[in-house]
Amino acid sequence: AADPSRNASIILKKLPASAHMGLRRHASGLAEEFNGSHP
């Protein structure tokens, strides 16, 4: 089976740095939202 986290990192490496930063910011925002709604 393919490793999803490895596939994601490969995909991220193919993206421009600006898109990568935007995704990371978006992911951290989702994590904070999730943590806030699930104490």
Tab-separated table of C-alpha atoms in Angstrom, residues 9-38:
chain	number	residue	atom	x	y	z
A	9	SER	CA	5.069	15.283	0.697
A	10	ILE	CA	5.911	14.360	-2.904
A	11	ILE	CA	2.961	16.423	-4.141
A	12	LEU	CA	3.994	19.351	-1.940
A	13	LYS	CA	7.521	19.239	-3.345
A	14	LYS	CA	6.081	19.694	-6.837
A	15	LEU	CA	4.142	22.804	-5.826
A	16	PRO	CA	5.607	26.322	-5.877
A	17	ALA	CA	6.893	27.516	-2.497
A	18	SER	CA	4.122	30.125	-2.270
A	19	ALA	CA	1.423	27.474	-2.685
A	20	HIS	CA	3.194	25.301	-0.117
A	21	MET	CA	3.187	28.144	2.422
A	22	GLY	CA	-0.489	28.822	1.782
A	23	LEU	CA	-1.360	25.158	2.333
A	24	ARG	CA	0.670	25.017	5.536
A	25	ARG	CA	-1.041	28.144	6.847
A	26	HIS	CA	-4.426	26.682	5.900
A	27	ALA	CA	-3.604	23.348	7.566
A	28	SER	CA	-2.463	25.030	10.784
A	29	GLY	CA	-5.650	27.113	10.791
A	30	LEU	CA	-7.751	23.956	10.415
A	31	ALA	CA	-5.814	22.278	13.228
A	32	GLU	CA	-6.431	25.234	15.552
A	33	GLU	CA	-10.113	25.238	14.623
A	34	PHE	CA	-10.351	21.497	15.259
A	35	ASN	CA	-8.550	21.758	18.600
A	36	GLY	CA	-10.791	24.655	19.622
A	37	SER	CA	-14.007	22.766	18.850
A	38	HIS	CA	-12.749	19.470	20.351
